[in-house]
């Protein structure tokens, strides 16, 4: 599609951490395609700090409380700013309506959820598109405007000031001088993605015996799970569950020699700060959401019902994750983590 260079571009970015990180290359490509345009992003409040450190972005607008009503109000408030072009990465009906309410002349997105009539330029979510890795899936929205320049993997820039804050957290926890392995045992999507707690405990004990320290990461809702894991590992484990902002999490991940994780947003954040990931996949497909970049290890045992993409194992046996043994994860940690950081 050939268009006049837009003065102001509004982008409705994804709602979840992992999708947000995987959308970074598309926003970078958009900047490359329109270097003189003003790029404005709409995002959920908790994700704002990640977008504020992205050099391709001119301004970030947080949707007040993340509610549907707040999104409508935010869109209407932007109407007077003269938005020329609107891109929506989410595929909800509301995210397409947002572009119309903001007064955007051109509105681009995937046609789904009965929202095609709200978009001036629609992309089909056909079988081939649905097989794309999420990075490429988002890049296709920018390719509507023609060939885009090559972009690198998602990247989060950590400043010296941010590192000092992270190092202070580690000093207070008594872990500043030790090689550290991050654990991310939960998954907001559902239990089907999760490696069993007892395996994380056994892995943590083995790593501590070998001279590593373990940092536990997670959300407030995962504090119960992670507290049990921390108690099981014992001395040598620092539980930071629900105690960090996203940028503090990014800094602490950067200080780890590797991260052991289920398929989660934290997995993608770790890759974006350059820390290798040992990613445990079962109910989801690494062809769609694997960590981007070099040095990562994906552990997945193929069974007939995987990937199911369900929140809870529909078969009740959770074999896709239970078949992953501690020994193979430990070997992967030693391989990618080296001597630690």
Tab-separated table of C-alpha atoms in Angstrom:
chain	number	residue	atom	x	y	z
A	1	UNK	CA	0.000	0.000	0.000
A	2	UNK	CA	1.389	3.405	-0.986
A	3	UNK	CA	0.423	6.276	1.316
A	4	UNK	CA	1.462	9.829	2.052
A	5	UNK	CA	3.886	9.900	4.954
A	6	UNK	CA	1.681	10.164	8.069
A	7	UNK	CA	2.478	12.954	10.497
A	8	UNK	CA	1.062	11.080	13.474
A	9	UNK	CA	0.810	7.315	13.926
A	10	UNK	CA	-1.123	5.701	16.760
A	11	UNK	CA	-0.315	2.093	17.634
A	12	UNK	CA	-2.435	-0.039	19.951
A	13	UNK	CA	0.166	-2.447	21.293
A	14	UNK	CA	-0.418	-5.889	22.886
A	15	UNK	CA	-1.847	-6.351	26.354
A	16	UNK	CA	0.525	-9.006	27.682
A	17	UNK	CA	4.214	-8.933	28.559
A	18	UNK	CA	5.374	-11.622	26.150
A	19	UNK	CA	3.426	-10.257	23.188
A	20	UNK	CA	4.666	-6.776	24.035
A	21	UNK	CA	8.315	-7.827	23.822
A	22	UNK	CA	7.658	-9.708	20.570
A	23	UNK	CA	6.063	-6.572	19.103
A	24	UNK	CA	9.234	-4.480	19.588
A	25	UNK	CA	10.662	-5.370	16.136
A	26	UNK	CA	7.421	-4.354	14.405
A	27	UNK	CA	7.474	-0.925	16.059
A	28	UNK	CA	11.156	-0.594	15.145
A	29	UNK	CA	10.282	-1.487	11.535
A	30	UNK	CA	7.463	1.069	11.582
A	31	UNK	CA	9.970	3.733	12.635
A	32	UNK	CA	12.277	2.644	9.832
A	33	UNK	CA	9.440	2.903	7.324
A	34	UNK	CA	8.313	6.333	8.567
A	35	UNK	CA	11.391	7.967	10.164
A	36	UNK	CA	9.883	11.452	10.418
A	37	UNK	CA	6.459	10.495	11.777
A	38	UNK	CA	5.413	10.977	15.386
A	39	UNK	CA	4.725	7.507	16.820
A	40	UNK	CA	2.307	7.366	19.722
A	41	UNK	CA	1.512	4.139	21.598
A	42	UNK	CA	-1.518	3.099	23.628
A	43	UNK	CA	-0.799	0.428	26.230
A	44	UNK	CA	-1.894	-0.998	29.533
A	45	UNK	CA	-0.335	0.937	32.438
A	46	UNK	CA	1.905	-1.847	33.745
A	47	UNK	CA	3.633	-2.149	30.364
A	48	UNK	CA	4.371	1.563	29.932
A	49	UNK	CA	7.867	1.465	31.418
A	50	UNK	CA	9.021	-1.065	28.812
A	51	UNK	CA	7.834	1.125	25.934
A	52	UNK	CA	9.356	4.259	27.450
A	53	UNK	CA	12.863	2.845	26.880
A	54	UNK	CA	12.171	1.921	23.243
A	55	UNK	CA	13.973	4.455	21.007
A	56	UNK	CA	11.457	4.087	18.155
A	57	UNK	CA	8.654	5.553	20.282
A	58	UNK	CA	7.917	9.263	20.687
A	59	UNK	CA	5.167	9.084	23.282
A	60	UNK	CA	3.383	6.505	25.426
A	61	UNK	CA	-0.220	6.856	26.561
A	62	UNK	CA	-1.334	4.491	29.317
A	63	UNK	CA	-4.958	3.360	29.333
A	64	UNK	CA	-5.787	4.579	32.815
A	65	UNK	CA	-6.883	1.367	34.576
A	66	UNK	CA	-6.711	-0.956	31.598
A	67	UNK	CA	-10.508	-1.237	31.424
A	68	UNK	CA	-12.645	-1.147	28.272
A	69	UNK	CA	-14.252	2.100	29.375
A	70	UNK	CA	-10.843	3.677	29.954
A	71	UNK	CA	-9.719	2.592	26.492
A	72	UNK	CA	-12.740	4.267	24.888
A	73	UNK	CA	-12.125	7.447	26.883
A	74	UNK	CA	-8.425	7.438	25.954
A	75	UNK	CA	-9.227	6.999	22.273
A	76	UNK	CA	-11.713	9.876	22.320
A	77	UNK	CA	-9.172	12.098	24.078
A	78	UNK	CA	-6.738	11.528	21.192
A	79	UNK	CA	-9.271	12.507	18.536
A	80	UNK	CA	-8.239	16.159	18.576
A	81	UNK	CA	-4.578	15.255	17.916
A	82	UNK	CA	-5.125	14.441	14.256
A	83	UNK	CA	-4.087	10.794	13.976
A	84	UNK	CA	-3.338	9.897	10.355
A	85	UNK	CA	-2.598	6.197	10.709
A	86	UNK	CA	-3.676	3.595	13.268
A	87	UNK	CA	-2.275	0.076	13.726
A	88	UNK	CA	-3.768	-2.422	16.131
A	89	UNK	CA	-1.746	-5.436	17.224
A	90	UNK	CA	-4.459	-6.986	19.441
A	91	UNK	CA	-7.258	-8.660	17.501
A	92	UNK	CA	-10.172	-7.717	19.734
A	93	UNK	CA	-13.206	-5.815	18.485
A	94	UNK	CA	-12.471	-2.986	20.934
A	95	UNK	CA	-8.926	-2.448	19.671
A	96	UNK	CA	-10.281	-1.887	16.143
A	97	UNK	CA	-12.993	0.448	17.432
A	98	UNK	CA	-10.280	2.430	19.238
A	99	UNK	CA	-8.809	3.577	15.919
A	100	UNK	CA	-12.177	4.807	14.700
A	101	UNK	CA	-12.874	6.634	17.967
A	102	UNK	CA	-9.432	8.284	17.783
A	103	UNK	CA	-10.347	9.667	14.358
A	104	UNK	CA	-7.612	7.865	12.421
A	105	UNK	CA	-8.005	8.184	8.673
A	106	UNK	CA	-6.277	4.868	7.926
A	107	UNK	CA	-6.789	1.894	10.220
A	108	UNK	CA	-4.794	-1.333	9.815
A	109	UNK	CA	-5.197	-4.666	11.568
A	110	UNK	CA	-6.068	-8.327	11.264
A	111	UNK	CA	-9.632	-9.092	10.265
A	112	UNK	CA	-11.171	-11.105	13.106
A	113	UNK	CA	-13.805	-10.938	15.816
A	114	UNK	CA	-16.286	-9.390	13.341
A	115	UNK	CA	-14.323	-6.145	13.279
A	116	UNK	CA	-13.261	-5.951	9.638
A	117	UNK	CA	-15.663	-3.117	8.837
A	118	UNK	CA	-13.865	-0.919	11.403
A	119	UNK	CA	-10.568	-1.195	9.510
A	120	UNK	CA	-9.694	0.505	6.240
A	121	UNK	CA	-6.941	-2.027	5.530
A	122	UNK	CA	-7.431	-5.614	6.689
A	123	UNK	CA	-5.114	-8.612	6.818
A	124	UNK	CA	-6.544	-12.121	6.803
A	125	UNK	CA	-5.627	-14.480	9.616
A	126	UNK	CA	-5.353	-17.458	7.287
A	127	UNK	CA	-3.716	-20.818	7.993
A	128	UNK	CA	-0.280	-19.661	6.841
A	129	UNK	CA	-0.411	-16.489	8.933
A	130	UNK	CA	-1.373	-18.448	12.030
A	131	UNK	CA	1.779	-20.589	11.616
A	132	UNK	CA	4.066	-17.551	11.844
A	133	UNK	CA	6.220	-16.837	14.857
A	134	UNK	CA	4.635	-13.970	16.755
A	135	UNK	CA	7.435	-11.559	15.753
A	136	UNK	CA	6.682	-12.177	12.065
A	137	UNK	CA	2.941	-12.056	12.726
A	138	UNK	CA	3.270	-8.486	14.022
A	139	UNK	CA	5.757	-7.475	11.329
A	140	UNK	CA	3.176	-8.361	8.664
A	141	UNK	CA	1.079	-5.399	9.825
A	142	UNK	CA	3.932	-3.041	8.973
A	143	UNK	CA	4.653	-4.778	5.671
A	144	UNK	CA	1.264	-3.522	4.475
A	145	UNK	CA	3.108	-0.263	3.670
A	146	UNK	CA	5.786	-1.954	1.596
A	147	UNK	CA	9.091	-3.628	2.216
A	148	UNK	CA	10.539	-2.906	5.643
A	149	UNK	CA	14.187	-2.660	6.625
A	150	UNK	CA	15.715	-5.594	8.458
A	151	UNK	CA	15.320	-5.408	12.214
A	152	UNK	CA	17.043	-7.319	14.977
A	153	UNK	CA	15.538	-9.385	17.784
A	154	UNK	CA	13.566	-7.691	20.571
A	155	UNK	CA	15.802	-5.678	22.863
A	156	UNK	CA	15.315	-3.891	26.177
A	157	UNK	CA	17.932	-1.282	26.995
A	158	UNK	CA	19.001	-1.223	30.641
A	159	UNK	CA	20.667	1.950	31.932
A	160	UNK	CA	23.442	2.223	34.524
A	161	UNK	CA	20.980	3.772	36.983
A	162	UNK	CA	18.604	0.840	36.558
A	163	UNK	CA	21.467	-1.620	37.088
A	164	UNK	CA	22.407	0.088	40.347
A	165	UNK	CA	18.839	-0.402	41.630
A	166	UNK	CA	18.955	-4.056	40.671
A	167	UNK	CA	22.350	-4.562	42.265
A	168	UNK	CA	21.058	-3.009	45.473
A	169	UNK	CA	18.262	-5.616	45.580
A	170	UNK	CA	20.872	-8.354	45.194
A	171	UNK	CA	23.152	-6.843	47.851
A	172	UNK	CA	20.287	-6.747	50.333
A	173	UNK	CA	19.554	-10.377	49.525
A	174	UNK	CA	23.200	-11.335	50.006
A	175	UNK	CA	23.606	-12.606	46.447
A	176	UNK	CA	25.695	-9.936	44.741
A	177	UNK	CA	28.875	-12.019	44.317
A	178	UNK	CA	27.333	-15.380	43.392
A	179	UNK	CA	26.431	-16.871	39.990
A	180	UNK	CA	22.663	-16.659	39.732
A	181	UNK	CA	20.039	-18.718	37.916
A	182	UNK	CA	16.551	-17.277	37.554
A	183	UNK	CA	13.439	-19.437	37.974
A	184	UNK	CA	10.039	-18.445	36.615
A	185	UNK	CA	7.798	-21.333	37.739
A	186	UNK	CA	4.358	-19.887	37.006
A	187	UNK	CA	2.356	-18.881	33.951
A	188	UNK	CA	-0.578	-16.476	33.983
A	189	UNK	CA	-2.225	-18.346	31.111
A	190	UNK	CA	-2.782	-21.509	33.130
A	191	UNK	CA	-1.389	-24.616	34.820
A	192	UNK	CA	-1.039	-26.517	31.537
A	193	UNK	CA	2.100	-24.468	30.806
A	194	UNK	CA	3.757	-25.171	34.152
A	195	UNK	CA	6.554	-27.590	34.985
A	196	UNK	CA	5.757	-29.288	38.338
A	197	UNK	CA	6.765	-27.437	41.501
A	198	UNK	CA	8.669	-30.402	42.890
A	199	UNK	CA	10.905	-30.417	39.805
A	200	UNK	CA	11.793	-26.739	40.325
A	201	UNK	CA	12.591	-27.536	43.965
A	202	UNK	CA	14.865	-30.450	43.048
A	203	UNK	CA	16.574	-28.414	40.327
A	204	UNK	CA	17.101	-25.510	42.732
A	205	UNK	CA	18.662	-27.756	45.375
A	206	UNK	CA	21.023	-29.271	42.826
A	207	UNK	CA	22.099	-25.839	41.579
A	208	UNK	CA	22.696	-24.522	45.111
A	209	UNK	CA	24.823	-27.603	45.840
A	210	UNK	CA	26.872	-26.719	42.763
A	211	UNK	CA	27.502	-23.152	43.971
A	212	UNK	CA	24.716	-21.241	42.241
A	213	UNK	CA	22.089	-19.017	43.830
A	214	UNK	CA	18.470	-19.058	42.678
A	215	UNK	CA	16.299	-15.988	42.064
A	216	UNK	CA	12.565	-16.704	42.016
A	217	UNK	CA	10.404	-14.457	39.820
A	218	UNK	CA	6.665	-14.204	39.416
A	219	UNK	CA	3.542	-12.112	39.845
A	220	UNK	CA	1.628	-11.338	43.035
A	221	UNK	CA	-0.811	-14.122	42.180
A	222	UNK	CA	2.050	-16.628	42.107
A	223	UNK	CA	3.404	-15.851	45.576
A	224	UNK	CA	1.900	-18.974	47.147
A	225	UNK	CA	3.426	-21.322	44.572
A	226	UNK	CA	6.822	-19.655	44.697
A	227	UNK	CA	6.913	-19.490	48.497
A	228	UNK	CA	6.589	-23.276	48.571
A	229	UNK	CA	9.389	-23.609	46.033
A	230	UNK	CA	11.609	-21.211	48.016
A	231	UNK	CA	11.003	-23.190	51.223
A	232	UNK	CA	11.782	-26.405	49.392
A	233	UNK	CA	15.077	-25.095	48.007
A	234	UNK	CA	16.077	-23.496	51.308
A	235	UNK	CA	19.195	-21.367	51.785
A	236	UNK	CA	20.571	-19.997	48.547
A	237	UNK	CA	17.198	-18.988	47.120
A	238	UNK	CA	15.933	-15.387	47.032
A	239	UNK	CA	12.195	-15.107	46.424
A	240	UNK	CA	11.412	-11.867	44.543
A	241	UNK	CA	7.891	-12.862	43.507
A	242	UNK	CA	5.666	-9.794	43.126
A	243	UNK	CA	8.382	-7.497	44.513
A	244	UNK	CA	9.752	-5.915	41.336
A	245	UNK	CA	8.621	-3.531	38.638
A	246	UNK	CA	9.050	-4.704	35.047
A	247	UNK	CA	12.274	-2.751	34.586
A	248	UNK	CA	13.648	-4.045	37.899
A	249	UNK	CA	12.776	-7.530	36.673
A	250	UNK	CA	14.635	-6.800	33.434
A	251	UNK	CA	17.752	-5.714	35.354
A	252	UNK	CA	17.673	-8.762	37.625
A	253	UNK	CA	17.233	-11.076	34.642
A	254	UNK	CA	20.264	-9.424	33.054
A	255	UNK	CA	22.263	-10.306	36.172
A	256	UNK	CA	21.364	-14.013	35.865
A	257	UNK	CA	23.522	-16.447	33.897
A	258	UNK	CA	20.312	-18.017	32.596
A	259	UNK	CA	16.583	-18.285	33.258
A	260	UNK	CA	14.643	-21.538	33.630
A	261	UNK	CA	11.075	-20.823	32.672
A	262	UNK	CA	7.806	-22.017	31.267
A	263	UNK	CA	6.488	-20.342	28.099
A	264	UNK	CA	5.855	-16.892	29.600
A	265	UNK	CA	6.362	-13.178	29.124
A	266	UNK	CA	9.316	-13.269	31.514
A	267	UNK	CA	10.966	-15.729	29.118
A	268	UNK	CA	10.831	-13.131	26.336
A	269	UNK	CA	11.990	-10.326	28.632
A	270	UNK	CA	15.021	-12.397	29.618
A	271	UNK	CA	15.921	-12.960	25.978
A	272	UNK	CA	15.479	-9.234	25.300
A	273	UNK	CA	18.105	-8.284	27.912
A	274	UNK	CA	20.539	-10.866	26.550
A	275	UNK	CA	20.209	-13.574	29.200
A	276	UNK	CA	19.952	-17.096	27.765
A	277	UNK	CA	16.789	-19.035	28.461
A	278	UNK	CA	16.105	-22.690	29.188
A	279	UNK	CA	12.485	-22.748	28.033
A	280	UNK	CA	10.170	-25.612	28.976
A	281	UNK	CA	7.372	-26.156	26.444
A	282	UNK	CA	4.428	-28.525	26.612
A	283	UNK	CA	0.948	-27.244	25.886
A	284	UNK	CA	2.161	-24.497	23.546
A	285	UNK	CA	4.207	-24.451	20.354
A	286	UNK	CA	7.754	-23.025	20.252
A	287	UNK	CA	7.336	-22.458	16.511
A	288	UNK	CA	4.978	-19.621	17.472
A	289	UNK	CA	6.403	-18.219	20.703
A	290	UNK	CA	9.982	-19.407	21.205
A	291	UNK	CA	12.490	-16.941	22.701
A	292	UNK	CA	14.199	-14.893	19.979
A	293	UNK	CA	17.973	-14.722	19.615
A	294	UNK	CA	20.964	-16.999	20.040
A	295	UNK	CA	21.996	-19.205	22.927
A	296	UNK	CA	18.585	-20.367	24.145
A	297	UNK	CA	17.628	-23.994	24.787
A	298	UNK	CA	14.094	-25.249	24.235
A	299	UNK	CA	13.130	-28.480	25.992
A	300	UNK	CA	10.018	-30.116	24.637
A	301	UNK	CA	8.900	-33.749	24.540
A	302	UNK	CA	6.505	-34.438	21.709
A	303	UNK	CA	3.401	-36.367	22.684
A	304	UNK	CA	0.251	-36.897	20.668
A	305	UNK	CA	-1.891	-34.267	22.419
A	306	UNK	CA	0.713	-31.464	22.414
A	307	UNK	CA	0.348	-28.620	21.691
A	308	UNK	CA	-3.244	-28.320	22.949
A	309	UNK	CA	-3.111	-24.590	23.854
A	310	UNK	CA	-5.448	-25.275	26.795
A	311	UNK	CA	-5.188	-23.561	30.175
A	312	UNK	CA	-5.594	-26.847	32.084
A	313	UNK	CA	-4.524	-30.267	30.791
A	314	UNK	CA	-7.694	-31.716	29.178
A	315	UNK	CA	-6.337	-35.263	29.573
A	316	UNK	CA	-5.563	-34.822	33.268
A	317	UNK	CA	-2.054	-36.341	33.072
A	318	UNK	CA	0.023	-33.238	32.155
A	319	UNK	CA	2.475	-35.631	30.515
A	320	UNK	CA	3.947	-33.010	28.186
A	321	UNK	CA	5.513	-31.197	31.143
A	322	UNK	CA	5.930	-34.122	33.550
A	323	UNK	CA	8.057	-35.925	30.977
A	324	UNK	CA	10.734	-33.198	31.277
A	325	UNK	CA	13.298	-34.478	33.784
A	326	UNK	CA	15.390	-32.438	36.216
A	327	UNK	CA	18.623	-33.911	34.881
A	328	UNK	CA	18.106	-32.635	31.334
A	329	UNK	CA	17.192	-29.158	32.576
A	330	UNK	CA	20.237	-29.094	34.855
A	331	UNK	CA	22.482	-30.083	31.955
A	332	UNK	CA	20.979	-27.293	29.827
A	333	UNK	CA	21.542	-24.715	32.580
A	334	UNK	CA	25.196	-25.716	32.876
A	335	UNK	CA	25.579	-25.560	29.094
A	336	UNK	CA	24.076	-22.109	28.502
A	337	UNK	CA	24.915	-20.541	31.867
A	338	UNK	CA	28.607	-21.332	31.843
A	339	UNK	CA	30.342	-20.029	34.941
A	340	UNK	CA	27.569	-17.591	35.768
A	341	UNK	CA	27.499	-13.820	36.144
